[in-house]
mmCIF file of C-alpha atoms in Angstrom:
data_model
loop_
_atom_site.group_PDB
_atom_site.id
_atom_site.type_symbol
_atom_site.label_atom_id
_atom_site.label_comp_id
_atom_site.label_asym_id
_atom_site.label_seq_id
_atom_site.Cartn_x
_atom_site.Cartn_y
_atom_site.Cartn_z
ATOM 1 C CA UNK A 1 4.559 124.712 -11.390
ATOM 2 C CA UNK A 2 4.665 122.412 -14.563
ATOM 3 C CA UNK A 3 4.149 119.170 -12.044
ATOM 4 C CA UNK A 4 0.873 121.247 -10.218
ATOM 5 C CA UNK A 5 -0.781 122.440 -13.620
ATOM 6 C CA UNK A 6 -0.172 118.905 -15.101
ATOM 7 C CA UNK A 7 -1.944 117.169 -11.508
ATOM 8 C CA UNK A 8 -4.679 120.195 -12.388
ATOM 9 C CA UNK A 9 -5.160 118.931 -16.258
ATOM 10 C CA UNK A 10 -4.985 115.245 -15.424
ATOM 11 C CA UNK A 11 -8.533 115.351 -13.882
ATOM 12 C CA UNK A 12 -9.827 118.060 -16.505
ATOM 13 C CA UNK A 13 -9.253 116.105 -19.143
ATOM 14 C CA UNK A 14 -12.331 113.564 -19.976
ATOM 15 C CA UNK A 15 -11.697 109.761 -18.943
ATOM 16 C CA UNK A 16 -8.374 107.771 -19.941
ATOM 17 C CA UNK A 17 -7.093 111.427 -21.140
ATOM 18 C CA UNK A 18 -6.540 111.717 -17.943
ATOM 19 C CA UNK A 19 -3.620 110.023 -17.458
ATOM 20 C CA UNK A 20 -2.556 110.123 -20.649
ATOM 21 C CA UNK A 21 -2.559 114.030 -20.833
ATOM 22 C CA UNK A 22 0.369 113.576 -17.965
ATOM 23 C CA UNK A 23 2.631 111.145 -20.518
ATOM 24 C CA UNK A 24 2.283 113.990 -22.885
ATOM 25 C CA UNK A 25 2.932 116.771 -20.567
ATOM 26 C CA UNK A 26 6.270 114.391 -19.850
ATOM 27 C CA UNK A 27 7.598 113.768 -23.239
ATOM 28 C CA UNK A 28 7.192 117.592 -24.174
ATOM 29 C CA UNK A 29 8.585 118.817 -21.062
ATOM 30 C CA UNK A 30 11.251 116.617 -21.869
ATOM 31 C CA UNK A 31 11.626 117.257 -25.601
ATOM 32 C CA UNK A 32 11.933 120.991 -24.128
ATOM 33 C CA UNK A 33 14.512 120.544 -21.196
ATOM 34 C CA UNK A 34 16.662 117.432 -21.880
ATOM 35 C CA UNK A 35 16.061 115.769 -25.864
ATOM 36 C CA UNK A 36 18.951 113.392 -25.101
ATOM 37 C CA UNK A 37 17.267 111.925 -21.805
ATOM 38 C CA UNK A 38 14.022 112.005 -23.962
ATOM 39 C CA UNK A 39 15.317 110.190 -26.938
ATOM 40 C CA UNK A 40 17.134 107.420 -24.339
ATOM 41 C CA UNK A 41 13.453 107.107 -21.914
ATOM 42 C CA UNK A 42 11.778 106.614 -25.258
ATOM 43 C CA UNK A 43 14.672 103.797 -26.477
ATOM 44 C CA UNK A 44 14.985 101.698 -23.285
ATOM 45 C CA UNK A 45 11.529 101.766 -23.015
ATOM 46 C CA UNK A 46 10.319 100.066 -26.557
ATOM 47 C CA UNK A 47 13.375 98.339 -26.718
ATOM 48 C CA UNK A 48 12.968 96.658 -23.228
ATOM 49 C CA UNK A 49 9.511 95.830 -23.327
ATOM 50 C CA UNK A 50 10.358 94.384 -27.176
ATOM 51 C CA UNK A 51 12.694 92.059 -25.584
ATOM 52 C CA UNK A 52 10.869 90.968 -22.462
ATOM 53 C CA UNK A 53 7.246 90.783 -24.057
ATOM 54 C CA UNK A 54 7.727 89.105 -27.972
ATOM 55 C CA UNK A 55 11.282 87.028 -27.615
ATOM 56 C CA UNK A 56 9.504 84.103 -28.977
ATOM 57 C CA UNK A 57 11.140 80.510 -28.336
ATOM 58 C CA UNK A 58 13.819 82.980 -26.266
ATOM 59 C CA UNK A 59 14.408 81.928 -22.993
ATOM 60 C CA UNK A 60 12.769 84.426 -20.326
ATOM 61 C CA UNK A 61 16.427 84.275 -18.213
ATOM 62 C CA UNK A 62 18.008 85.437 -21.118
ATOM 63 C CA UNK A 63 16.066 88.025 -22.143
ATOM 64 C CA UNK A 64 16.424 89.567 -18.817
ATOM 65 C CA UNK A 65 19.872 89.351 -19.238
ATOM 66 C CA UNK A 66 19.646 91.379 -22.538
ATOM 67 C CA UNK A 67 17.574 93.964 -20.911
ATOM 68 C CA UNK A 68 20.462 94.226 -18.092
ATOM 69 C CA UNK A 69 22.976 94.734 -20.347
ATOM 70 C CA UNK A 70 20.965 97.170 -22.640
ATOM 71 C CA UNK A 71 20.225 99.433 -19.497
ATOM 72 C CA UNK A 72 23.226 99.396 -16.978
ATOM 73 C CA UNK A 73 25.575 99.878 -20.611
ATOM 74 C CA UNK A 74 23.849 103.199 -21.009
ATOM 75 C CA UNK A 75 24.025 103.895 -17.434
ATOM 76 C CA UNK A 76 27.819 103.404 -17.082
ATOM 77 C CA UNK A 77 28.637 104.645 -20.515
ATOM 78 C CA UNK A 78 27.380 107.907 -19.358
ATOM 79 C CA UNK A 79 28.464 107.678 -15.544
ATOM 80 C CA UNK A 80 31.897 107.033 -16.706
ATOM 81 C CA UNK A 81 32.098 109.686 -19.765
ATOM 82 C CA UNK A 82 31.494 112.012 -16.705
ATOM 83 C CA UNK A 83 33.794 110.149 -14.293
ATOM 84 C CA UNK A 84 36.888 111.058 -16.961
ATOM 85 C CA UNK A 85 35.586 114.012 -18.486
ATOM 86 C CA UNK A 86 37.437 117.275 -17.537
ATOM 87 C CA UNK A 87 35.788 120.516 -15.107
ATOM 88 C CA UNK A 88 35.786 122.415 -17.987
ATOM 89 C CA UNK A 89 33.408 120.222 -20.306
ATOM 90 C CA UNK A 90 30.344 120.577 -17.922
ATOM 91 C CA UNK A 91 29.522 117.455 -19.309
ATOM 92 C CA UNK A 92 26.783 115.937 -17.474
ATOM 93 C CA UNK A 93 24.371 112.757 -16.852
ATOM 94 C CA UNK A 94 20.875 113.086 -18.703
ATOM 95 C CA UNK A 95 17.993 114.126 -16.885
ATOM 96 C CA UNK A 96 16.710 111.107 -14.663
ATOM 97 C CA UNK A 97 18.737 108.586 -16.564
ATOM 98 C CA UNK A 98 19.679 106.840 -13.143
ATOM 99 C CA UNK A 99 16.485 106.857 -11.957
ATOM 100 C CA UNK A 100 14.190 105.711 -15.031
ATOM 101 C CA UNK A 101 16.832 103.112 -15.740
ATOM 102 C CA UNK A 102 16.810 101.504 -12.330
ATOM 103 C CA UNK A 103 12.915 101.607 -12.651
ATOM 104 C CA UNK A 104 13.073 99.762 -16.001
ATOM 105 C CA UNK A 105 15.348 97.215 -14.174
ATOM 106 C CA UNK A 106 13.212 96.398 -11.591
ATOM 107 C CA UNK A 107 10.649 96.400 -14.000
ATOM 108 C CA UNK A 108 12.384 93.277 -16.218
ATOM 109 C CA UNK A 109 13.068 91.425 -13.325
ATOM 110 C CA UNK A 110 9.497 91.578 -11.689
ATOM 111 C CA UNK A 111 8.571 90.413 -15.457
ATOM 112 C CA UNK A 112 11.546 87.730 -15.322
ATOM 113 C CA UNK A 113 9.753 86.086 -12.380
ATOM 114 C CA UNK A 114 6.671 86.264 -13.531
ATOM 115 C CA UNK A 115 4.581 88.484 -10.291
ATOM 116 C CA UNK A 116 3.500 91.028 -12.714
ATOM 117 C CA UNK A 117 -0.408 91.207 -13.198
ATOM 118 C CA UNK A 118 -1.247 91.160 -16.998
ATOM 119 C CA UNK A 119 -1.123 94.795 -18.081
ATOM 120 C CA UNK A 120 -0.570 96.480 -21.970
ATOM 121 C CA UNK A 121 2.419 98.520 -23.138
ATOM 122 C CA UNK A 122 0.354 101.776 -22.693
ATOM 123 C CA UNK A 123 0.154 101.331 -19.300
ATOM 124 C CA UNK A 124 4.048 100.283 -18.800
ATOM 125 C CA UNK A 125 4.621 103.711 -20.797
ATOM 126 C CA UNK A 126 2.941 105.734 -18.411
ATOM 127 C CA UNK A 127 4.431 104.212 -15.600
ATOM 128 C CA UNK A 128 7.758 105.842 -17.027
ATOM 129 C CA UNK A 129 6.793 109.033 -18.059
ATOM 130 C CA UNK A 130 5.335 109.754 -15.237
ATOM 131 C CA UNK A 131 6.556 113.503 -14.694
ATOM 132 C CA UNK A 132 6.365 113.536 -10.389
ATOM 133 C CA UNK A 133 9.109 111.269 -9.579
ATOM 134 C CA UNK A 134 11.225 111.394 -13.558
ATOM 135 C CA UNK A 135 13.903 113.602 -11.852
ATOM 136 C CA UNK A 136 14.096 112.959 -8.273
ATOM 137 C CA UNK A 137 12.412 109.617 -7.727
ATOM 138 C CA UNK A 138 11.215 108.064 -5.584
ATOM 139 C CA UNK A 139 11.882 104.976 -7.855
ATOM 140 C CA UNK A 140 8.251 103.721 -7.242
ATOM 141 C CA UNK A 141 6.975 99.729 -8.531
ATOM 142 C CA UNK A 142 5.193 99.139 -10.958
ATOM 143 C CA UNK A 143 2.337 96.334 -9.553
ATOM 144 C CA UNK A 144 1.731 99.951 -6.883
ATOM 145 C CA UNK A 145 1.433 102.746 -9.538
ATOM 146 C CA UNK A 146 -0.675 99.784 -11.661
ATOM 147 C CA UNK A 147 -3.026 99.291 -8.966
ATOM 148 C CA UNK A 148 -3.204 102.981 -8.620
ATOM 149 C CA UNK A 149 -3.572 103.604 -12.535
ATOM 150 C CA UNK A 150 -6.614 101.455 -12.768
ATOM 151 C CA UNK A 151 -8.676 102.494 -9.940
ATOM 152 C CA UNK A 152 -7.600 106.277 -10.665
ATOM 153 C CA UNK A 153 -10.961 108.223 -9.216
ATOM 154 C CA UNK A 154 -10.576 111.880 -7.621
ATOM 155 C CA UNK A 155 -10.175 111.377 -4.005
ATOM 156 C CA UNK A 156 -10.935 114.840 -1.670
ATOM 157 C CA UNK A 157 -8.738 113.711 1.314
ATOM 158 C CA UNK A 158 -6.014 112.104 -0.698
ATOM 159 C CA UNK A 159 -5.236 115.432 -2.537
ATOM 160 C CA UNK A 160 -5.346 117.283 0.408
ATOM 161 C CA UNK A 161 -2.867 115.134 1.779
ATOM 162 C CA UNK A 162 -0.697 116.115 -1.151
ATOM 163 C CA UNK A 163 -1.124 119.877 -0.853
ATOM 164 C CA UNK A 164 0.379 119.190 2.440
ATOM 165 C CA UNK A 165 3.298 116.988 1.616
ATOM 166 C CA UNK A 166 4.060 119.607 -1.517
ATOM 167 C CA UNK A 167 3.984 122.254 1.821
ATOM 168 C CA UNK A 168 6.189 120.622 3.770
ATOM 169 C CA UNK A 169 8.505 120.053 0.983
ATOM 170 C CA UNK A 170 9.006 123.392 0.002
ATOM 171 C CA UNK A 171 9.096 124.048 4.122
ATOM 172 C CA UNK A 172 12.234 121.926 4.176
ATOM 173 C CA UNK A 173 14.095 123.085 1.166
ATOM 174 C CA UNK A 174 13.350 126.681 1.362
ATOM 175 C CA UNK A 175 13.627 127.214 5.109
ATOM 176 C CA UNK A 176 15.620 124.068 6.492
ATOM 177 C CA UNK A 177 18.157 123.658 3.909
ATOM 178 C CA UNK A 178 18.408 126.813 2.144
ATOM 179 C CA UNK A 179 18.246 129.047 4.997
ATOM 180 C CA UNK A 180 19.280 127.375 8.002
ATOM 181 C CA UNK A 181 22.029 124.989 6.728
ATOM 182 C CA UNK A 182 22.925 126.661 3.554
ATOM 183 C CA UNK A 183 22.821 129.925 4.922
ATOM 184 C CA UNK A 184 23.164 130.817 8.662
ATOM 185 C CA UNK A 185 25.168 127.926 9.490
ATOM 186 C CA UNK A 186 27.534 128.678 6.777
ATOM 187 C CA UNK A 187 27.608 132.805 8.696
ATOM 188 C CA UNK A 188 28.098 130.653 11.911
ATOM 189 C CA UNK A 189 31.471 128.925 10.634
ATOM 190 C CA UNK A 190 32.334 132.783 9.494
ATOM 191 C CA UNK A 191 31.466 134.051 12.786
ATOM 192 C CA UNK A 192 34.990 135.555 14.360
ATOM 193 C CA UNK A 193 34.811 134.082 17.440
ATOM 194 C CA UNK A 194 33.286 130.760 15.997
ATOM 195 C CA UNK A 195 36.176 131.091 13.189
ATOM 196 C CA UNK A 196 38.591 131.602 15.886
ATOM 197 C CA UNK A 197 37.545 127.866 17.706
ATOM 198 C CA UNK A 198 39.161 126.031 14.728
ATOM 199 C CA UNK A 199 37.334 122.640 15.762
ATOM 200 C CA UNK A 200 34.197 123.844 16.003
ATOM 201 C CA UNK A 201 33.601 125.883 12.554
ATOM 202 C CA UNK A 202 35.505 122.532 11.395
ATOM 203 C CA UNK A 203 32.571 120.251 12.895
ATOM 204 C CA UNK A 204 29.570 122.994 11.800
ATOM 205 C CA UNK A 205 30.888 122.372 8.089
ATOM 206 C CA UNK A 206 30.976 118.648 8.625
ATOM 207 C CA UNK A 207 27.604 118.161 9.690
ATOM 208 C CA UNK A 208 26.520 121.279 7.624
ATOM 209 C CA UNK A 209 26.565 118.912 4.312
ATOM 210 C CA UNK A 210 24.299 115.913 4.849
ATOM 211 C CA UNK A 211 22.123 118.013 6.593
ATOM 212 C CA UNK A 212 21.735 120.178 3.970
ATOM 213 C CA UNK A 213 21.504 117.253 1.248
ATOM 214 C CA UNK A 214 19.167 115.419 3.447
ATOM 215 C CA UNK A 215 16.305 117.888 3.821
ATOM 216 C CA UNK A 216 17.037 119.019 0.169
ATOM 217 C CA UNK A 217 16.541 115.574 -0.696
ATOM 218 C CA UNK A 218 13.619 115.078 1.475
ATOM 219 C CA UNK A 219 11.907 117.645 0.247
ATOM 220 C CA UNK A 220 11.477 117.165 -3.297
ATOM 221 C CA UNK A 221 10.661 113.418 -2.145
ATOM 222 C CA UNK A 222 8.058 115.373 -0.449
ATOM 223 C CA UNK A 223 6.667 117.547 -3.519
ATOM 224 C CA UNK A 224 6.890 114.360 -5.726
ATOM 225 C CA UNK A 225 4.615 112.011 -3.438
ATOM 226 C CA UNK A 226 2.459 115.099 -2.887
ATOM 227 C CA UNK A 227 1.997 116.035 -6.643
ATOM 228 C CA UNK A 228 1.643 111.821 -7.303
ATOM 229 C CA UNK A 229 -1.492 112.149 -4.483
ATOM 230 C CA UNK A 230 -3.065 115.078 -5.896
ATOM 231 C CA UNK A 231 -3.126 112.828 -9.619
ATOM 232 C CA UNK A 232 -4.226 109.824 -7.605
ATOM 233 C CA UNK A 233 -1.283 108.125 -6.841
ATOM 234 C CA UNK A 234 0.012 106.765 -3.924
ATOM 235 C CA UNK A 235 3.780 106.637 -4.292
ATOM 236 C CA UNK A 236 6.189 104.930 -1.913
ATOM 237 C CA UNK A 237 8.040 106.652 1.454
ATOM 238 C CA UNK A 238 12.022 107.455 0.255
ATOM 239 C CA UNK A 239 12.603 109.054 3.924
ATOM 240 C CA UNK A 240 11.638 107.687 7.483
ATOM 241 C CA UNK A 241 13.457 110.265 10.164
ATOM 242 C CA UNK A 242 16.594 107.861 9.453
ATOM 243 C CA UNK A 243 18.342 110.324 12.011
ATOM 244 C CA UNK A 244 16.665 108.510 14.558
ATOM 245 C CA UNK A 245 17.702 104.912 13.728
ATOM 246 C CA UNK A 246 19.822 103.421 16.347
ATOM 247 C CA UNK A 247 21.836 101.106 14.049
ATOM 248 C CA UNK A 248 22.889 101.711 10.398
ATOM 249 C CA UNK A 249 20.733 98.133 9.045
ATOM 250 C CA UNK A 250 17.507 100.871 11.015
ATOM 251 C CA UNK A 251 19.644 103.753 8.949
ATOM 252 C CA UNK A 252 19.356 102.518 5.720
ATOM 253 C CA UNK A 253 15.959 101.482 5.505
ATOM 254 C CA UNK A 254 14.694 104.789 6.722
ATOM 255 C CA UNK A 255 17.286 106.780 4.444
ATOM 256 C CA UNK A 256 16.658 106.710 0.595
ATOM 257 C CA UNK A 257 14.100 103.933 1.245
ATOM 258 C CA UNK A 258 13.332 103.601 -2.447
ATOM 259 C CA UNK A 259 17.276 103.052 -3.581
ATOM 260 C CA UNK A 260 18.178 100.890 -0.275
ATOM 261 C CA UNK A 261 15.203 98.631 -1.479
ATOM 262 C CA UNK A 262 15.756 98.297 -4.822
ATOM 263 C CA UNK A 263 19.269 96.918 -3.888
ATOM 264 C CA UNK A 264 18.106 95.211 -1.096
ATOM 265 C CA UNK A 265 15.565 93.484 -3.719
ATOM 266 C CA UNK A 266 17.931 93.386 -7.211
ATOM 267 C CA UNK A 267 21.108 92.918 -5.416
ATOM 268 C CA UNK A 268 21.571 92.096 -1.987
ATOM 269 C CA UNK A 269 19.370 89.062 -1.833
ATOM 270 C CA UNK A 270 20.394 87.830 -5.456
ATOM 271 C CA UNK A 271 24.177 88.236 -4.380
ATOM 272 C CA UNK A 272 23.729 86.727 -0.568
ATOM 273 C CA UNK A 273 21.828 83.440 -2.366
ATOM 274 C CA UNK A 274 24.454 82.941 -4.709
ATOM 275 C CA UNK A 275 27.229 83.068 -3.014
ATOM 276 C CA UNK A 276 25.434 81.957 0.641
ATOM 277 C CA UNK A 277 27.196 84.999 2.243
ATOM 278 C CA UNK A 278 25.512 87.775 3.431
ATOM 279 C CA UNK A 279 28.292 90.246 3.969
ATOM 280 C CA UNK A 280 29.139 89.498 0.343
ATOM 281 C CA UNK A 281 25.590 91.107 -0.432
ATOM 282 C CA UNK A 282 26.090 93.662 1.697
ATOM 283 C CA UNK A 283 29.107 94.985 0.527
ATOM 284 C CA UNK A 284 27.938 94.599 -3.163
ATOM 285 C CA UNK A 285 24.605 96.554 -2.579
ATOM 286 C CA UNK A 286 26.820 99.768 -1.521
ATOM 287 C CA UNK A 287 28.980 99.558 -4.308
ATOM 288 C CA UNK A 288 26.232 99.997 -6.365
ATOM 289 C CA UNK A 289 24.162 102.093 -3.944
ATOM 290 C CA UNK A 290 27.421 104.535 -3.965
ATOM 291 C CA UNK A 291 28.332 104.491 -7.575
ATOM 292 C CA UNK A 292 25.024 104.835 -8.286
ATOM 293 C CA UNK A 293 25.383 108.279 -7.402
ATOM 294 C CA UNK A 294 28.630 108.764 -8.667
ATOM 295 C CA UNK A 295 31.371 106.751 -10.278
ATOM 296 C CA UNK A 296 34.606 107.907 -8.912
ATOM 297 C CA UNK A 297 37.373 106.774 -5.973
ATOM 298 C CA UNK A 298 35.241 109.191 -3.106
ATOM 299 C CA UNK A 299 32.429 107.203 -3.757
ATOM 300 C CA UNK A 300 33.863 103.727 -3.947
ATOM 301 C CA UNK A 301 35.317 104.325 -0.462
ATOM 302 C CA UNK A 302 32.081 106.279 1.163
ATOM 303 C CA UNK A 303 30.134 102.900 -0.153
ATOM 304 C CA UNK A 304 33.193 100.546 1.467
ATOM 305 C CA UNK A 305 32.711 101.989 4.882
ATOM 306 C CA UNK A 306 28.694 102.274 4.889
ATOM 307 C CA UNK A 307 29.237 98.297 3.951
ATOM 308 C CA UNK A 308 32.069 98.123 7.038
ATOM 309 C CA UNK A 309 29.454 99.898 9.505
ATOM 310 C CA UNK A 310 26.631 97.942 8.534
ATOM 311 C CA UNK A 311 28.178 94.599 9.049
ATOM 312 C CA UNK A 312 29.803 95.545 12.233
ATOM 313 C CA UNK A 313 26.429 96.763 13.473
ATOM 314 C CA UNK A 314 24.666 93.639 12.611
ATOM 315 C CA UNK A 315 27.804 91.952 14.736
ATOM 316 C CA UNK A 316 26.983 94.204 17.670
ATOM 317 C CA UNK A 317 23.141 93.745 17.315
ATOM 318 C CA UNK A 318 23.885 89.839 18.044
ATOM 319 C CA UNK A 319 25.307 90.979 21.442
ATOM 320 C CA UNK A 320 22.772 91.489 24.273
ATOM 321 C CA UNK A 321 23.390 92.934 27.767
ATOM 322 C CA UNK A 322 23.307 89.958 30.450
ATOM 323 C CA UNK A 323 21.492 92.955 32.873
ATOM 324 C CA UNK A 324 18.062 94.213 32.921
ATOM 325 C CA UNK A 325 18.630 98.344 32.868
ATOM 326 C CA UNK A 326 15.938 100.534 34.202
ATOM 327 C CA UNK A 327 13.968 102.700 31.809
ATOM 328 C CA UNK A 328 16.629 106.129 32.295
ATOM 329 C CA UNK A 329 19.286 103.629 30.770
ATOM 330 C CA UNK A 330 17.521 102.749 28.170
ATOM 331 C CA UNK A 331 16.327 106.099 26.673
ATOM 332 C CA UNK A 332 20.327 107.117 27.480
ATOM 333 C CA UNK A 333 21.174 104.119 25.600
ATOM 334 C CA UNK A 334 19.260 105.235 22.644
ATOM 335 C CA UNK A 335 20.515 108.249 22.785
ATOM 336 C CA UNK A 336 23.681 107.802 22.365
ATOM 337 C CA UNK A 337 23.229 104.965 19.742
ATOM 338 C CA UNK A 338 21.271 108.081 17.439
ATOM 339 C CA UNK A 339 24.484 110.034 18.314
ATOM 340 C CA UNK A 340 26.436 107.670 17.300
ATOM 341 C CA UNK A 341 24.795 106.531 13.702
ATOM 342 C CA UNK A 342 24.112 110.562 13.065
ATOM 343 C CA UNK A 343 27.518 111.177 13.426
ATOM 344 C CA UNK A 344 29.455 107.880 11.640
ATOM 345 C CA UNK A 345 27.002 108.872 8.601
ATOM 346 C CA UNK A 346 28.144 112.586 9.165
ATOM 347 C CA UNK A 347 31.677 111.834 8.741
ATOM 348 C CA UNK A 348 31.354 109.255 6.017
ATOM 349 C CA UNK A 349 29.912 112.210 4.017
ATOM 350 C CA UNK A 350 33.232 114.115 4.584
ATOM 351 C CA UNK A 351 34.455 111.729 1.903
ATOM 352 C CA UNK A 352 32.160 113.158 -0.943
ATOM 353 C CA UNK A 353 32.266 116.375 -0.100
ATOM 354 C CA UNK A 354 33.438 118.216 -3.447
ATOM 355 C CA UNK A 355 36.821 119.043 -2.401
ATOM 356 C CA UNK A 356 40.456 117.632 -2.629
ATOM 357 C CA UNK A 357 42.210 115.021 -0.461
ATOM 358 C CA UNK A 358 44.438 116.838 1.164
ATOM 359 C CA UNK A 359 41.046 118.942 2.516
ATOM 360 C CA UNK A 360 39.426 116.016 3.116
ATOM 361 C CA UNK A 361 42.362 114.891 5.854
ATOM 362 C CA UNK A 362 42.962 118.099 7.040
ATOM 363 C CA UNK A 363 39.319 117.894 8.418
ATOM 364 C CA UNK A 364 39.240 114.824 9.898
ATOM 365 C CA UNK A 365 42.536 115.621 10.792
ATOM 366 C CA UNK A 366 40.929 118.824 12.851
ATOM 367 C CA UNK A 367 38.144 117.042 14.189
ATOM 368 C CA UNK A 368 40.289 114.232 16.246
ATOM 369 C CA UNK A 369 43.326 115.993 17.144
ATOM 370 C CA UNK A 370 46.087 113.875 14.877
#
């Protein structure tokens, strides 16, 4: 409700007010629900664009490097306080730290090579307090949301298209993932004679949790591109049916398409040039893809075997039948490759569910008969 009467003041307000009035709706929000994650945004932000905009005779590489430092310290000062601190402490991340920081990142080292058009501190401060995607991302770019910004002008059909992505984001929270995978999926797996088939309430949990955190996920994704339309915005795609890839490289540029291509971009192709191996940039990227999300052993693992399934995909890929199969095979043989990339993600997840070990190999453990 905050986001929709912020989108509503943003074009009431007269000229650059605008835009403005949504930086201030931001900060006070923030001030409100989360003064630590204010008090960093507002640090990293004049700090960063200090360092990267008046170093002087200071070399541009190492002022980057600075600005690294500065940002992934806070990140993994806080990621690892929660990594070690105890149940009890409810000690948590601040709000949208990962997600602001990541978009300051790209931000230095679009600056670092110098594709950034010329554009004032204002604007680079209303790039990040930007209230739509703060929490949730997407993490959008900055040359987009600057284009956007300066040819800002109320646009009929581009609002309605963001009444309709808010709709269908609430449709899949509320209805998919709250009710149908949250809710009668979980009173399938209780069912007696479901309960009684050991396997099967075992496999209904397994793919119950991705599901769920999938459509969750996908639908704030939704509301945040919708409420950045309705302002004027165009903000990027974070979710392309990746359930319907037929390889995991297809799976993880559909899934989380705004993380994936920030370490495709700040990562992957930095590591892979240095070190002229591309499986060393793959395996890299989902380290810090995974402990992005969390640091902690589940993670490191999950991250391990998306790297393991990527690069034996991209082995496969290189292999082509020597036959030319009619069209049935074909859709059959997509088929099952959806099957099969739906489920190796489905059991990956296993490993981050929030349980214990021993849980964790009891279910797999279930699923394949050991």
């Amino acid at each position: 409700m905050i986001s929709l009467g912020t989108a509503v003041l943003s074009w009431l307000l007269p000229g650059r007010w605008g835009i403005r009035g949504i930086s201030i709706i931001t900060l006070l929000y923030l001030a409100w629900m989360a003064p630590v994650s204010l008090v960093l945004l507002i640090f990293t932000a004049v700090a960063g664009y200090f360092i990267l905009h008046t170093g002087g005779r200071i070399p541009l590489n190492v002022r980057l490097i600075c600005c690294l430092f500065l940002y992934t310290g806070i990140l993994l000062h806080f990621k690892i306080q929660v990594a070690f601190a105890s149940a009890g402490t409810g000690f948590l991340v601040p709000l949208g730290l990962s997600y602001y920081l990541f978009k300051q990142i790209h931000y230095a080292f679009e600056v670092y090579k110098k594709k950034l058009m010329r554009h004032s501190a204002e604007e680079y401060f209303i790039y990040l307090f930007f209230l739509p995607v703060l929490l949730v991302g997407p993490i959008n770019r900055f040359p987009d949301f600057l284009k956007d910004l300066r040819r800002r002008r109320w646009n009929g059909p581009l609002a309605s298209y963001g009444l309709q992505r808010c709709l269908f984001g609430y449709a899949k929270i509320v209805i998919v993932a709250n009710y149908i995978f949250s809710y009668k999926i979980q009173q399938l797996t209780e069912n007696k004679i479901i309960a009684a088939d050991g396997w099967l309430a075992n496999y209904l949990s397994v793919i119950r949790f991705p599901m769920n955190a999938y459509f969750q996920f996908a639908g704030y994704s939704d509301i945040a591109i919708g409420l950045s339309a309705i302002m004027g915005f165009r903000i990027m795609e974070n979710f392309r049916n990746p359930f319907m890839a037929t390889n995991l490289n297809e799976f993880w540029r559909r899934y989380h398409i705004s993380l994936s291509s920030w370490c495709r971009d700040y990562v992957f192709t930095p590591v892979a040039s240095y070190t002229r191996n591309v499986y060393m940039g793959v395996i890299v990227s989902m380290l810090v893809l995974s402990l992005w999300h969390e640091i902690s052993l589940n993670y490191f693992i999950w991250g391990m075997v998306q790297a393991a399934g990527i690069m034996l995909s991209s082995r496969l890929m290189r292999f082509k039948s020597p036959f030319n199969p009619g069209r049935g095979f074909v859709i059959f043989e997509k088929g099952f490759k959806m099957f099969l990339v739906f489920h190796f993600f489905a059991l990956s997840c296993i490993l981050i569910k929030p349980q214990s070990w021993q849980s964790i190999m009891h279910q797999f453990r279930l699923l394949f008969n050991f």
